Tab-separated table of C-alpha atoms in Angstrom:
chain	number	residue	atom	x	y	z
A	78	UNK	CA	-5.418	-18.607	0.910
A	79	UNK	CA	-2.340	-15.850	1.120
A	80	UNK	CA	-0.262	-15.059	-1.916
A	81	UNK	CA	3.139	-14.802	0.075
A	82	UNK	CA	4.388	-15.523	3.654
A	83	UNK	CA	6.562	-14.144	5.693
A	84	UNK	CA	8.018	-13.750	9.347
A	85	UNK	CA	5.811	-11.980	11.586
A	86	UNK	CA	8.881	-9.786	13.170
A	87	UNK	CA	12.925	-9.832	12.597
A	88	UNK	CA	15.642	-7.513	14.440
A	89	UNK	CA	18.385	-6.440	13.187
A	90	UNK	CA	21.533	-4.971	14.395
A	91	UNK	CA	22.187	-1.189	13.128
A	92	UNK	CA	24.525	-0.717	10.463
A	93	UNK	CA	24.554	-4.554	10.085
A	94	UNK	CA	22.755	-6.283	6.620
A	95	UNK	CA	18.912	-6.963	7.556
A	96	UNK	CA	17.634	-9.755	4.775
A	97	UNK	CA	13.823	-10.148	4.956
A	98	UNK	CA	12.886	-13.512	3.304
A	99	UNK	CA	9.013	-14.877	1.733
A	100	UNK	CA	7.865	-17.191	0.150
A	101	UNK	CA	5.378	-17.381	-2.800
A	102	UNK	CA	5.186	-21.065	-3.575
A	103	UNK	CA	2.673	-20.555	-5.746
A	104	UNK	CA	3.763	-17.552	-7.729
A	105	UNK	CA	3.397	-17.956	-11.399
A	106	UNK	CA	5.000	-17.120	-14.270
A	107	UNK	CA	3.650	-13.740	-15.210
A	108	UNK	CA	3.368	-12.545	-11.308
A	109	UNK	CA	6.468	-10.277	-9.764
A	110	UNK	CA	7.704	-9.959	-7.043
A	111	UNK	CA	6.961	-5.968	-5.223
A	112	UNK	CA	8.701	-5.040	-1.854
A	113	UNK	CA	6.891	-2.135	-0.300
A	114	UNK	CA	7.503	-0.608	3.792
A	115	UNK	CA	4.773	0.767	6.019
A	116	UNK	CA	7.652	2.966	8.555
A	117	UNK	CA	4.615	3.488	11.623
A	118	UNK	CA	2.563	6.294	11.260
A	119	UNK	CA	2.330	6.734	7.601
A	120	UNK	CA	1.663	5.843	4.750
A	121	UNK	CA	3.117	2.715	1.898
A	122	UNK	CA	5.911	3.423	0.111
A	123	UNK	CA	7.389	1.467	-2.568
A	124	UNK	CA	11.575	-0.645	-2.258
A	125	UNK	CA	11.171	-2.806	-4.930
A	126	UNK	CA	10.265	-5.581	-7.330
A	127	UNK	CA	11.421	-7.375	-9.847
A	128	UNK	CA	10.331	-10.745	-11.683
A	129	UNK	CA	13.400	-13.686	-11.343
A	130	UNK	CA	16.178	-11.447	-12.259
A	131	UNK	CA	17.808	-10.493	-9.015
A	132	UNK	CA	17.533	-6.178	-8.636
A	133	UNK	CA	19.045	-3.756	-7.012
A	134	UNK	CA	18.319	-0.250	-6.946
A	135	UNK	CA	19.785	2.445	-4.149
A	136	UNK	CA	17.330	1.326	-1.568
A	137	UNK	CA	17.258	-2.566	-1.601
A	138	UNK	CA	18.361	-5.780	-3.011
A	139	UNK	CA	16.303	-8.349	-4.160
A	140	UNK	CA	17.031	-12.087	-4.113
A	141	UNK	CA	14.805	-14.467	-5.882
A	142	UNK	CA	15.238	-17.705	-5.735
A	143	UNK	CA	15.897	-20.223	-9.179
A	144	UNK	CA	12.551	-21.894	-8.807
A	145	UNK	CA	11.124	-18.389	-8.271
A	146	UNK	CA	9.173	-19.618	-4.783
A	147	UNK	CA	10.272	-17.437	-2.581
A	148	UNK	CA	12.550	-14.072	-2.327
A	149	UNK	CA	14.770	-12.812	0.190
A	150	UNK	CA	15.393	-8.769	0.698
A	151	UNK	CA	18.527	-6.930	1.636
A	152	UNK	CA	18.898	-3.663	3.142
A	153	UNK	CA	21.952	-3.398	2.887
A	154	UNK	CA	22.755	-1.410	5.894
A	155	UNK	CA	19.830	-0.914	8.276
A	156	UNK	CA	19.936	2.252	9.574
A	157	UNK	CA	17.566	2.869	12.677
A	158	UNK	CA	14.728	4.452	10.017
A	159	UNK	CA	14.499	1.021	8.032
A	160	UNK	CA	12.384	0.126	11.120
A	161	UNK	CA	8.955	-0.639	10.043
A	162	UNK	CA	6.604	-2.147	8.372
A	163	UNK	CA	7.735	-4.099	5.040
A	164	UNK	CA	5.240	-6.664	2.340
A	165	UNK	CA	5.358	-8.490	0.304
A	166	UNK	CA	3.386	-8.869	-2.758
A	167	UNK	CA	2.851	-11.213	-5.708
A	168	UNK	CA	0.624	-9.453	-7.970
A	169	UNK	CA	-0.123	-10.010	-12.024
A	170	UNK	CA	1.828	-8.740	-13.890
A	171	UNK	CA	4.142	-5.363	-13.960
A	172	UNK	CA	1.095	-2.819	-14.061
A	173	UNK	CA	0.978	-3.410	-10.477
A	174	UNK	CA	-2.726	-2.013	-10.182
A	175	UNK	CA	-3.787	-4.206	-7.854
A	176	UNK	CA	-1.593	-5.093	-4.505
A	177	UNK	CA	-3.370	-6.699	-1.786
A	178	UNK	CA	-0.766	-6.340	1.388
A	179	UNK	CA	-0.758	-9.357	3.462
A	180	UNK	CA	0.887	-9.083	7.187
A	181	UNK	CA	4.422	-8.458	6.379
A	182	UNK	CA	7.290	-8.434	8.772
A	183	UNK	CA	7.794	-5.800	11.035
A	184	UNK	CA	11.738	-4.972	10.966
A	185	UNK	CA	13.289	-4.241	14.333
A	186	UNK	CA	16.708	-2.088	13.732
A	187	UNK	CA	18.167	-1.967	17.691
A	188	UNK	CA	21.614	0.601	18.416
B	14	UNK	CA	6.897	17.506	-5.928
B	15	UNK	CA	4.786	17.362	-3.338
B	16	UNK	CA	3.638	13.771	-3.208
B	17	UNK	CA	0.442	12.840	-3.055
B	18	UNK	CA	-2.113	14.452	-0.740
B	19	UNK	CA	-5.259	14.577	2.021
B	20	UNK	CA	-7.774	15.982	3.764
B	21	UNK	CA	-8.319	16.316	5.966
B	22	UNK	CA	-5.225	14.742	7.908
B	23	UNK	CA	-7.800	13.400	11.123
B	24	UNK	CA	-11.097	13.718	11.080
B	25	UNK	CA	-14.186	12.699	14.028
B	26	UNK	CA	-17.380	12.220	13.195
B	27	UNK	CA	-20.560	10.474	14.740
B	28	UNK	CA	-22.082	7.491	14.450
B	29	UNK	CA	-24.736	8.301	10.585
B	30	UNK	CA	-22.972	11.586	9.658
B	31	UNK	CA	-22.201	12.213	6.145
B	32	UNK	CA	-18.359	11.872	5.782
B	33	UNK	CA	-16.182	12.685	2.761
B	34	UNK	CA	-12.523	11.978	2.145
B	35	UNK	CA	-9.840	14.034	-0.451
B	36	UNK	CA	-7.232	13.616	-2.093
B	37	UNK	CA	-4.459	15.066	-4.685
B	38	UNK	CA	-2.849	12.735	-6.880
B	39	UNK	CA	0.537	13.709	-7.713
B	40	UNK	CA	0.335	15.733	-11.664
B	41	UNK	CA	0.867	13.665	-14.894
B	42	UNK	CA	-0.508	10.758	-12.902
B	43	UNK	CA	-3.034	8.647	-14.454
B	44	UNK	CA	-4.308	5.976	-12.459
B	45	UNK	CA	-4.646	6.775	-8.486
B	46	UNK	CA	-5.928	4.257	-5.612
B	47	UNK	CA	-7.893	4.604	-1.681
B	48	UNK	CA	-7.386	1.932	0.254
B	49	UNK	CA	-8.059	1.919	3.880
B	50	UNK	CA	-6.082	0.062	6.479
B	51	UNK	CA	-7.483	-1.048	10.361
B	52	UNK	CA	-5.394	-3.853	12.551
B	53	UNK	CA	-8.462	-6.012	12.363
B	54	UNK	CA	-8.137	-6.441	8.637
B	55	UNK	CA	-4.727	-4.778	7.295
B	56	UNK	CA	-4.605	-2.708	4.106
B	57	UNK	CA	-7.253	-3.551	1.811
B	58	UNK	CA	-8.016	-1.227	-1.994
B	59	UNK	CA	-11.466	-0.752	-1.741
B	60	UNK	CA	-11.091	1.399	-5.056
B	61	UNK	CA	-9.144	2.741	-8.044
B	62	UNK	CA	-9.246	5.173	-10.823
B	63	UNK	CA	-7.508	4.740	-14.552
B	64	UNK	CA	-7.477	8.363	-16.209
B	65	UNK	CA	-10.405	9.572	-13.877
B	66	UNK	CA	-12.916	6.495	-14.479
B	67	UNK	CA	-13.577	3.355	-11.775
B	68	UNK	CA	-12.305	0.076	-13.284
B	69	UNK	CA	-12.779	-1.874	-9.822
B	70	UNK	CA	-14.249	-1.018	-6.936
B	71	UNK	CA	-15.524	-4.663	-5.226
B	72	UNK	CA	-13.195	-3.665	-2.407
B	73	UNK	CA	-15.594	-0.672	-1.901
B	74	UNK	CA	-17.168	-2.461	1.812
B	75	UNK	CA	-20.593	-1.778	1.022
B	76	UNK	CA	-23.606	1.272	-0.647
B	77	UNK	CA	-22.528	3.366	1.663
B	78	UNK	CA	-20.155	4.306	0.425
B	79	UNK	CA	-18.918	6.659	-2.925
B	80	UNK	CA	-16.242	7.068	-4.582
B	81	UNK	CA	-16.323	10.129	-7.722
B	82	UNK	CA	-13.233	11.199	-9.544
B	83	UNK	CA	-14.709	14.666	-11.190
B	84	UNK	CA	-11.056	15.172	-12.856
B	85	UNK	CA	-7.534	14.345	-12.940
B	86	UNK	CA	-6.029	16.144	-10.056
B	87	UNK	CA	-9.223	15.361	-7.644
B	88	UNK	CA	-11.005	12.136	-5.818
B	89	UNK	CA	-13.590	11.293	-2.455
B	90	UNK	CA	-14.266	9.608	-0.987
B	91	UNK	CA	-17.834	9.872	0.442
B	92	UNK	CA	-19.316	7.330	3.641
B	93	UNK	CA	-22.760	8.544	4.710
B	94	UNK	CA	-24.533	7.222	7.449
B	95	UNK	CA	-20.358	6.588	8.735
B	96	UNK	CA	-20.625	3.788	11.154
B	97	UNK	CA	-18.448	3.124	14.048
B	98	UNK	CA	-17.064	0.603	12.174
B	99	UNK	CA	-15.873	1.928	9.528
B	100	UNK	CA	-12.919	3.940	11.882
B	101	UNK	CA	-9.737	3.325	10.059
B	102	UNK	CA	-7.258	5.121	7.687
B	103	UNK	CA	-7.987	5.977	4.442
B	104	UNK	CA	-4.798	5.832	2.309
B	105	UNK	CA	-4.361	7.464	-1.315
B	106	UNK	CA	-2.203	6.635	-3.851
B	107	UNK	CA	-2.125	7.430	-7.648
B	108	UNK	CA	1.260	5.824	-10.080
B	109	UNK	CA	1.789	7.512	-12.948
B	110	UNK	CA	4.252	5.136	-16.003
B	111	UNK	CA	6.495	3.461	-13.575
B	112	UNK	CA	5.581	0.736	-11.393
B	113	UNK	CA	5.813	2.936	-7.876
B	114	UNK	CA	2.259	3.350	-6.277
B	115	UNK	CA	2.509	6.566	-4.209
B	116	UNK	CA	1.465	6.683	-0.893
B	117	UNK	CA	-0.532	10.054	0.407
B	118	UNK	CA	0.087	10.253	4.532
B	119	UNK	CA	-3.905	9.059	4.952
B	120	UNK	CA	-6.633	10.093	6.901
B	121	UNK	CA	-6.766	8.773	10.327
B	122	UNK	CA	-11.334	8.619	11.104
B	123	UNK	CA	-12.484	7.793	13.359
B	124	UNK	CA	-16.602	7.630	14.297
B	125	UNK	CA	-18.098	7.460	16.981
């Protein structure tokens, strides 16, 4: 059973905010939401993670709904280099020992 | 910091041959992970180590696959004998005290 559901693809205009949704309606109380991305032919790259509070770092913001059943990754000013597959992962504990990657969302940033 | 180093970057071999993939984790990291990525199955965790000890190898597909970590700075993933269905990109990742896993550039394996 997939723990997360993401749209297979999205487009975003360069310079605009990219909002990537993720549904995780069966998330448990001790499970964290992680986001990774994979730029073509490279290894995945960590973006951000959170439990229930919204989080922000230099790359992105993570908005988690109050019931924790869904979240949104926000790239505030998308560039062409942000074109990648974005993975939303739910994993128990903060340790992220075992990441189960789904199919992710292919984000295309359009000039 | 050089990041996670994997070698070779590309490997082409014939069915039945032994293949050894190598990984050097980031210095100071105590967790090491091996993943495999294919179009059909996506990115799968094969095995991970903590302090050089294998913790979970439930993702290793079959006995033809084996992984070792003789010391904190080196790990190998061996396939013997190799089969065409083993063709994939194999990633190594390491993790320290922070929450993120750092992935290497991958080894693209082609078995003909």
